[in-house]
XYZ file of C-alpha atoms in Angstrom:
554
model
C -47.289 82.160 -64.434
C -44.018 84.171 -63.907
C -42.824 84.620 -60.400
C -41.449 87.935 -59.551
C -39.896 89.527 -56.413
C -38.163 86.386 -55.281
C -35.551 88.529 -53.232
C -38.232 90.056 -51.028
C -37.500 87.688 -48.133
C -33.883 88.865 -47.755
C -34.663 91.217 -44.696
C -37.225 88.820 -43.150
C -36.713 88.203 -39.377
C -37.541 84.943 -37.942
C -36.796 82.341 -35.207
C -34.892 79.056 -35.909
C -32.772 76.377 -34.293
C -29.336 75.988 -35.603
C -29.722 72.211 -35.278
C -32.704 72.185 -37.659
C -30.758 73.916 -40.358
C -28.176 71.272 -40.752
C -29.298 68.260 -42.702
C -29.558 65.167 -40.911
C -27.210 63.255 -43.171
C -24.801 65.944 -43.278
C -21.161 64.576 -43.305
C -20.384 66.936 -40.288
C -23.107 65.428 -38.177
C -21.933 61.917 -38.942
C -18.219 63.056 -37.969
C -19.551 64.673 -34.557
C -21.268 61.358 -33.793
C -18.468 59.182 -34.645
C -15.919 60.622 -32.053
C -15.819 62.450 -28.767
C -13.765 65.536 -29.306
C -13.115 65.986 -25.496
C -9.755 64.086 -25.921
C -8.207 67.162 -27.123
C -8.466 68.985 -23.911
C -6.259 66.301 -22.384
C -3.728 66.673 -25.098
C -3.217 70.446 -24.838
C -3.880 70.827 -21.180
C -0.155 71.583 -20.453
C -0.154 74.079 -23.225
C -2.324 76.570 -21.166
C -2.000 78.271 -17.902
C -4.310 77.012 -15.338
C -4.889 80.160 -13.082
C -3.666 83.126 -15.001
C -4.379 85.143 -18.121
C -7.627 85.854 -19.982
C -9.742 83.119 -21.201
C -8.496 81.580 -24.419
C -10.351 80.194 -27.580
C -11.813 76.705 -27.195
C -8.960 74.216 -28.154
C -11.546 72.030 -29.781
C -12.748 74.627 -32.093
C -9.176 75.528 -32.872
C -8.367 72.115 -33.915
C -11.761 71.661 -35.897
C -10.991 74.842 -38.081
C -8.082 73.152 -39.957
C -10.258 69.965 -39.893
C -12.935 71.694 -41.881
C -10.100 72.952 -44.373
C -8.593 69.496 -44.999
C -11.887 67.706 -45.006
C -13.172 69.833 -47.809
C -10.091 70.491 -49.551
C -10.322 74.445 -49.051
C -6.961 75.866 -50.368
C -6.085 78.224 -47.616
C -7.045 79.086 -44.069
C -8.176 82.535 -45.182
C -10.665 81.033 -47.628
C -11.764 78.544 -44.700
C -12.745 81.368 -42.497
C -14.775 82.971 -45.313
C -16.620 79.737 -45.935
C -17.152 79.421 -42.091
C -18.849 82.765 -41.846
C -21.440 81.741 -44.202
C -21.928 78.252 -43.978
C -24.485 77.136 -41.195
C -23.208 73.631 -40.996
C -19.657 74.779 -40.375
C -20.624 77.110 -37.568
C -22.751 74.128 -36.065
C -19.833 71.865 -36.089
C -17.752 74.629 -34.425
C -20.245 75.354 -31.742
C -20.868 78.956 -33.092
C -24.293 80.606 -33.464
C -25.273 82.904 -36.257
C -24.202 85.977 -34.337
C -20.674 84.756 -33.035
C -17.883 86.251 -34.673
C -15.646 83.914 -36.565
C -11.885 83.728 -35.570
C -9.639 85.757 -37.614
C -7.586 83.668 -40.270
C -4.269 84.187 -38.534
C -5.586 82.683 -35.109
C -4.633 79.089 -35.841
C -1.251 80.098 -37.127
C -0.453 82.181 -34.087
C -1.530 79.348 -31.685
C 0.629 76.880 -33.672
C 3.676 79.082 -33.319
C 3.048 79.869 -29.637
C 1.786 76.585 -28.181
C 1.864 73.556 -30.866
C 5.111 74.148 -32.537
C 7.796 71.461 -31.904
C 5.180 69.132 -30.255
C 3.599 65.944 -31.220
C 0.079 66.995 -30.998
C -1.228 66.358 -34.344
C 0.430 62.891 -34.302
C -1.473 62.212 -31.254
C -4.685 63.235 -32.642
C -4.013 60.897 -35.740
C -3.383 58.251 -33.275
C -6.519 58.762 -31.388
C -8.609 58.615 -34.329
C -6.730 55.429 -35.555
C -7.392 53.901 -32.109
C -11.078 54.491 -32.447
C -11.243 52.841 -35.774
C -9.252 49.798 -34.152
C -11.865 49.578 -31.350
C -14.637 48.915 -33.838
C -12.422 46.194 -35.329
C -12.273 47.878 -38.719
C -8.358 47.982 -39.092
C -6.661 44.766 -40.408
C -2.960 45.251 -39.994
C -2.049 41.601 -41.016
C -1.149 42.952 -44.805
C 0.298 46.485 -44.781
C 0.849 48.466 -47.887
C 3.710 51.280 -48.075
C 4.488 53.696 -50.589
C 5.208 57.360 -50.772
C 3.835 60.514 -52.803
C 5.200 63.876 -53.323
C 3.668 66.993 -52.358
C 4.489 70.416 -53.879
C 6.346 72.683 -51.658
C 5.578 76.370 -51.117
C 8.714 77.307 -53.043
C 9.631 79.115 -56.309
C 11.474 76.817 -58.552
C 13.498 79.647 -59.725
C 14.760 80.780 -56.413
C 17.372 78.496 -55.499
C 21.069 78.233 -54.485
C 23.558 75.355 -54.564
C 24.892 73.784 -51.548
C 27.232 70.935 -50.790
C 25.317 67.555 -51.079
C 25.107 65.789 -47.688
C 23.192 62.593 -46.988
C 22.312 61.120 -43.560
C 23.926 57.926 -42.551
C 22.168 54.764 -43.779
C 19.958 53.278 -40.941
C 21.815 49.959 -41.342
C 25.335 51.314 -41.735
C 26.762 49.917 -38.408
C 25.350 46.479 -38.984
C 26.632 46.549 -42.593
C 30.050 47.561 -41.412
C 30.339 44.798 -39.137
C 29.319 42.081 -41.491
C 31.574 43.453 -44.176
C 34.704 43.087 -41.927
C 33.315 39.672 -40.870
C 33.072 38.582 -44.636
C 36.527 39.986 -45.317
C 38.109 38.238 -42.368
C 36.459 34.897 -43.434
C 38.131 35.213 -46.880
C 41.424 36.165 -45.322
C 41.343 40.007 -45.895
C 41.955 42.651 -43.700
C 39.174 44.626 -42.347
C 38.304 48.038 -44.125
C 39.827 51.246 -42.777
C 37.466 53.904 -41.343
C 36.674 56.497 -43.845
C 37.731 59.957 -43.158
C 34.754 62.391 -42.581
C 35.805 65.208 -44.823
C 32.354 66.490 -45.548
C 31.564 70.126 -45.103
C 28.467 71.571 -43.374
C 26.026 72.899 -45.954
C 25.699 76.592 -46.003
C 22.841 77.999 -43.921
C 19.553 78.782 -45.647
C 19.460 82.402 -46.687
C 18.257 84.778 -49.504
C 19.595 85.092 -52.929
C 19.035 83.255 -56.188
C 21.180 80.792 -58.008
C 23.460 83.344 -59.439
C 23.821 85.186 -56.288
C 24.496 82.603 -53.595
C 26.648 79.277 -53.839
C 29.419 80.709 -55.796
C 32.544 78.854 -56.544
C 34.048 80.739 -53.405
C 31.758 79.258 -51.049
C 31.818 75.617 -52.509
C 35.111 73.770 -53.037
C 35.827 73.049 -56.597
C 34.783 69.425 -57.554
C 32.525 69.052 -54.423
C 29.116 67.449 -55.255
C 26.286 69.876 -55.065
C 22.532 69.766 -54.870
C 19.866 72.490 -55.441
C 18.463 74.120 -52.408
C 15.455 76.531 -52.254
C 15.691 79.830 -50.834
C 12.081 79.969 -49.563
C 11.786 76.476 -47.889
C 15.295 74.909 -47.442
C 13.919 71.696 -45.938
C 12.057 70.824 -49.133
C 14.073 68.891 -51.941
C 14.359 69.132 -55.522
C 12.055 66.581 -57.269
C 11.879 65.189 -60.664
C 10.321 62.157 -61.910
C 10.073 61.040 -65.687
C 8.775 63.888 -67.823
C 7.062 65.729 -64.893
C 7.809 69.398 -64.122
C 10.845 69.982 -61.798
C 9.940 71.387 -58.626
C 10.761 71.595 -54.882
C 8.504 69.113 -52.917
C 7.993 66.984 -49.810
C 7.886 63.174 -49.909
C 5.080 61.585 -47.533
C 5.715 58.099 -46.935
C 2.371 56.315 -45.801
C 1.299 52.896 -44.746
C -2.170 51.630 -44.787
C -4.000 48.175 -44.541
C -6.119 46.268 -46.942
C -9.310 48.326 -46.297
C -7.531 51.556 -46.907
C -7.121 52.717 -43.341
C -4.145 54.840 -42.779
C -1.728 53.355 -40.360
C 1.285 55.634 -40.090
C 3.152 58.447 -42.088
C 6.460 60.208 -42.194
C 7.609 63.408 -44.042
C 11.037 63.829 -45.835
C 12.530 66.111 -48.454
C 11.539 65.246 -51.946
C 14.802 64.201 -53.164
C 15.533 61.395 -50.752
C 15.276 57.993 -51.984
C 12.297 55.763 -50.681
C 14.899 53.023 -49.401
C 16.472 55.689 -47.183
C 13.362 57.028 -45.442
C 11.385 53.607 -45.073
C 12.987 52.805 -41.508
C 11.450 55.654 -39.786
C 7.870 54.712 -40.844
C 8.653 50.927 -40.181
C 9.572 51.876 -36.643
C 6.243 53.564 -36.048
C 4.146 50.513 -37.272
C 6.290 47.372 -36.526
C 4.426 46.767 -33.335
C 1.115 46.069 -35.305
C 0.486 42.347 -35.721
C 1.988 42.346 -39.375
C 2.171 39.467 -41.473
C 3.448 40.711 -44.659
C 4.297 44.168 -46.176
C 3.666 45.024 -49.768
C 6.215 47.511 -51.341
C 7.107 48.799 -54.904
C 10.283 48.310 -56.503
C 11.900 51.389 -55.026
C 11.931 49.451 -51.732
C 13.655 46.370 -53.101
C 16.870 46.581 -51.400
C 18.567 43.655 -49.289
C 18.650 45.695 -46.151
C 14.738 46.127 -46.209
C 14.204 42.517 -47.218
C 16.762 41.392 -44.354
C 14.839 43.718 -41.629
C 11.445 42.375 -42.480
C 12.583 38.699 -42.478
C 14.387 38.922 -39.156
C 10.992 40.230 -37.765
C 9.075 37.528 -39.056
C 7.307 39.484 -41.737
C 7.095 38.439 -45.473
C 8.215 41.381 -47.769
C 6.348 41.309 -51.008
C 8.174 43.037 -53.911
C 7.230 43.339 -57.523
C 9.430 41.746 -60.471
C 12.277 44.202 -61.305
C 13.783 44.045 -64.732
C 17.427 43.347 -64.993
C 19.278 46.813 -65.691
C 21.714 45.173 -68.303
C 22.466 46.218 -71.723
C 20.483 44.989 -74.423
C 22.387 42.020 -76.201
C 24.403 40.987 -73.171
C 23.738 38.145 -70.613
C 21.542 38.855 -67.691
C 22.838 38.445 -64.139
C 20.678 35.410 -63.573
C 22.334 33.702 -66.215
C 25.402 33.471 -64.267
C 24.734 30.634 -61.727
C 26.060 31.108 -58.211
C 27.444 28.048 -56.302
C 26.929 28.699 -52.760
C 29.186 25.732 -51.421
C 32.183 26.957 -53.296
C 31.094 30.821 -53.170
C 31.748 31.268 -56.896
C 29.858 32.067 -60.137
C 29.552 29.943 -63.327
C 29.240 31.762 -66.496
C 27.180 30.461 -69.539
C 30.427 29.170 -70.808
C 30.833 26.935 -67.774
C 33.879 29.009 -66.524
C 34.259 29.984 -62.852
C 34.260 33.560 -61.697
C 36.094 33.605 -58.223
C 35.838 35.781 -55.029
C 38.067 38.803 -55.021
C 37.146 41.329 -52.463
C 34.168 42.858 -50.361
C 33.828 46.552 -50.928
C 32.441 49.254 -48.620
C 28.979 49.060 -50.203
C 28.659 45.456 -48.963
C 29.099 43.964 -52.429
C 31.148 40.884 -52.825
C 33.170 41.098 -56.121
C 33.562 37.887 -58.343
C 36.005 37.983 -61.275
C 36.787 35.779 -64.308
C 40.162 34.570 -65.685
C 41.345 37.057 -68.243
C 43.406 34.267 -70.105
C 40.188 32.268 -70.663
C 37.839 35.142 -71.413
C 40.126 36.625 -74.095
C 39.282 33.604 -76.343
C 35.696 32.954 -75.200
C 33.132 32.897 -78.219
C 30.651 34.664 -75.786
C 32.915 37.603 -74.917
C 30.816 40.117 -76.855
C 27.868 39.244 -74.943
C 29.454 39.055 -71.717
C 31.757 42.083 -71.204
C 33.191 45.259 -72.768
C 36.234 45.174 -70.498
C 39.395 46.229 -72.263
C 41.063 43.521 -70.047
C 38.596 40.971 -70.930
C 37.482 40.544 -67.252
C 33.985 39.779 -66.314
C 32.909 41.238 -62.880
C 29.735 40.292 -60.943
C 28.964 41.711 -57.545
C 26.855 40.096 -54.935
C 25.400 41.618 -51.743
C 26.352 40.103 -48.555
C 22.497 40.142 -47.802
C 21.672 38.943 -51.096
C 20.108 35.605 -49.616
C 17.263 37.804 -48.177
C 16.349 39.159 -51.716
C 16.211 35.587 -52.872
C 13.832 34.559 -50.091
C 11.794 37.466 -50.800
C 11.647 36.241 -54.501
C 10.338 32.992 -53.489
C 7.620 34.629 -51.542
C 6.670 36.482 -54.475
C 5.922 33.202 -56.368
C 3.827 31.939 -53.609
C 0.174 31.296 -54.714
C -2.047 34.199 -54.064
C 0.687 36.740 -53.444
C 0.401 38.075 -56.945
C -3.306 39.142 -56.275
C -2.354 40.733 -52.989
C 0.206 42.925 -54.626
C -2.295 43.889 -57.350
C -4.606 45.346 -54.397
C -2.039 48.356 -54.159
C -3.981 50.251 -56.853
C -7.238 49.929 -54.733
C -5.452 50.732 -51.318
C -2.280 52.970 -51.089
C -2.684 54.411 -54.673
C -6.241 55.127 -54.273
C -5.500 56.751 -50.935
C -3.043 59.119 -52.365
C -5.473 59.882 -55.215
C -8.344 60.860 -52.986
C -6.170 62.943 -50.656
C -4.976 64.972 -53.595
C -8.395 65.228 -55.583
C -10.684 65.842 -52.414
C -8.454 67.035 -49.607
C -5.969 69.500 -51.060
C -2.810 67.344 -50.939
C -1.161 68.202 -54.282
C 0.510 71.307 -52.739
C 1.073 72.976 -49.560
C 1.194 76.636 -48.412
C 3.139 75.732 -45.415
C 6.836 76.247 -44.986
C 9.102 73.872 -43.207
C 9.290 70.267 -42.296
C 7.337 70.659 -39.240
C 4.280 72.453 -40.705
C 4.136 69.676 -43.252
C 3.952 66.953 -40.879
C 0.981 69.006 -39.302
C -0.643 69.086 -42.550
C -0.147 65.477 -43.256
C -1.296 64.383 -39.879
C -4.445 66.329 -39.955
C -5.265 65.571 -43.460
C -4.900 61.592 -42.912
C -6.825 62.068 -39.517
C -9.771 63.594 -41.597
C -9.701 60.666 -43.929
C -9.804 57.945 -41.528
C -12.451 59.932 -39.494
C -14.454 60.412 -42.550
C -14.342 56.743 -43.377
C -15.204 55.833 -39.737
C -18.289 58.164 -39.606
C -19.731 56.825 -42.820
C -19.273 53.215 -41.496
C -20.761 53.909 -38.219
C -23.714 55.741 -39.730
C -24.482 52.707 -41.937
C -24.343 50.515 -38.991
C -26.507 52.821 -37.035
C -29.281 52.689 -39.742
C -28.969 48.869 -40.040
C -29.420 48.396 -36.242
C -32.704 50.346 -36.394
C -33.881 48.222 -39.116
C -33.135 45.209 -37.311
C -33.842 46.477 -33.647
C -37.458 44.884 -33.508
C -36.343 41.358 -34.412
C -33.675 41.692 -31.627
C -36.026 42.625 -28.986
C -38.728 40.294 -30.410
C -36.617 37.195 -30.006
C -35.158 38.343 -26.750
C -38.936 38.521 -25.450
C -39.588 35.211 -26.551
C -36.694 33.969 -24.956
C -37.433 35.484 -21.622
C -41.218 34.539 -21.849
C -40.675 30.951 -23.012
C -37.688 29.729 -20.893
C -36.686 32.171 -18.018
C -39.971 33.697 -16.411
C -41.454 31.292 -13.897
C -45.003 32.546 -14.744
C -44.750 31.506 -18.246
C -45.189 27.645 -19.298
C -46.939 25.811 -22.091
C -50.231 24.845 -20.209
C -54.039 25.886 -20.903
C -54.028 28.001 -17.841
C -51.347 30.395 -19.118
C -53.002 30.837 -22.595
C -54.366 34.098 -21.509
C -50.873 35.262 -20.760
C -49.694 34.050 -23.837
C -52.263 36.123 -25.887
C -51.409 39.076 -23.848
C -47.591 38.771 -24.411
C -48.157 38.266 -28.028
C -50.310 41.452 -28.365
C -47.444 43.300 -26.636
C -44.770 41.891 -28.921
C -46.910 43.137 -31.937
C -47.326 46.516 -30.223
C -43.529 46.750 -30.084
C -43.088 45.868 -33.830
C -45.762 48.679 -34.549
C -43.898 51.340 -32.782
C -40.667 50.231 -34.478
C -42.454 50.606 -37.694
C -43.579 54.081 -37.071
C -40.270 55.303 -35.808
C -38.451 54.022 -38.950
C -40.247 54.193 -42.047
C -37.552 52.580 -43.980
C -38.105 49.428 -42.401
C -40.767 48.063 -44.479
C -43.658 49.530 -46.634
C -46.574 47.899 -44.812
C -48.184 47.783 -41.209
C -48.421 44.608 -39.361
C -50.754 42.185 -40.846
C -52.777 39.180 -39.847
C -50.504 36.906 -41.824
C -47.495 38.126 -39.829
C -49.304 37.528 -36.640
C -50.200 34.103 -37.683
C -46.598 33.418 -38.558
C -45.818 34.628 -35.131
C -48.223 32.324 -33.428
C -46.792 29.281 -35.324
C -43.361 30.075 -34.208
C -44.410 30.150 -30.665
C -46.150 26.987 -31.075
C -42.973 25.351 -32.050
C -41.325 26.181 -28.832
C -40.532 22.969 -26.902
C -43.159 22.242 -24.225
C -42.133 22.871 -20.618
C -43.299 21.522 -17.385
C -45.579 23.862 -15.217
C -43.373 25.439 -12.519
C -43.671 23.562 -9.356
C -44.929 20.327 -10.692
């Protein structure tokens, strides 16, 4: 029979409870049970006036709105507000009823500009949720995985200008200078002169395209330049392989072997991973780390030295030698540590000549010998027939990390990257809208990264606690049962194994069975059958095996 007039209930009026409209297993219910949101009041208390002005919007609701956006990967705040208007679960999570007006989509942005800008509020929220995960002993920081991913910036790739390329000072620059001069002094050479700082300040961000701004009149001839977006100057021009060239941000992230996010930093997309590693390491270095797993982009002497000095094992991958095909690889030249020289495949010696500003010691061969060497075509293309090999003054730390790579079991640990940090980035981009950002500026990008990673940790915590709660309900009867048996058999003075107390035993046994029945009624998933005579007999048998105790007072 065909059903007609299915829309006749559109104008029906009825009374209902908001709590009944949200399914019991909804993700927002699990998240709401997993954490007490009142901690936000303490974080934002100094951002509001205590005794003046009109009442503000609840700060907890204000933070929960972007949580919903990042949790469900909604593309914009405007669309998020539209979803909240029609979604009962979202309204329940925010504490709104069906008739309460939903905030305007610009509300969060205005509050961010007036109250939360230039603060570490969102990083504190991320840290608080991570602490909750640690309280349940879910995080294992013994092995930390570090990598970076790129998020497309809100910038048109055709609207750009050129500016003078400027790089921040290396985080290990002072220590490197000191050791370079010590090494040169040990070899009888003068310390390096201070390099003149002739770098110009990059032009300020402004309008105009590549043809309108950044002309030869503004940039000195021969100066090294880089592309800068006129929409978002703090982003960086990113290109990798055959990917489309875009302006992007680099999000450097650390996680443990279970996929819990431990820390993050945000940088322009054109900065190398080895330069941006130190700020992230400073955030997580106080964790009880035993090893750090990194990809080939971090395989530098400075990073290996920093980790080994702190007692942390760096785990790098194998990196193919960057040598021309048909030529000897660097490992075919043997380094003699005692005489501080290299020996080539023809058994000739390459002696030390100098240590350059980059921290590399240069070893060169004897031209007169190399000129008639049969391996010259495989060794060097130098017109002067001179072979040069460079060795970093911290090269021994890289050699130690190579020994760690060969340690039994470390290869399997490195293979976990695809199940931890790489899966984490994939989930963030596929499910939480992390492929691109609609925010402009590094500060807003840090906010997006902090809330997104906080959502991912909180989502995982909520699922685990929900599973634990269901398991506790199933095992609750057995816990109370054995607790009662222990109390009755060993601790209560009225209970002892004697004929006079058999009545008390039967009464207590019936009480325990009643407890089991109540648990079965409250949790249908516990088992599919009611208490049986067989189970009662099994419990009697268990009770008879309790060691006999003397009657109290005898």
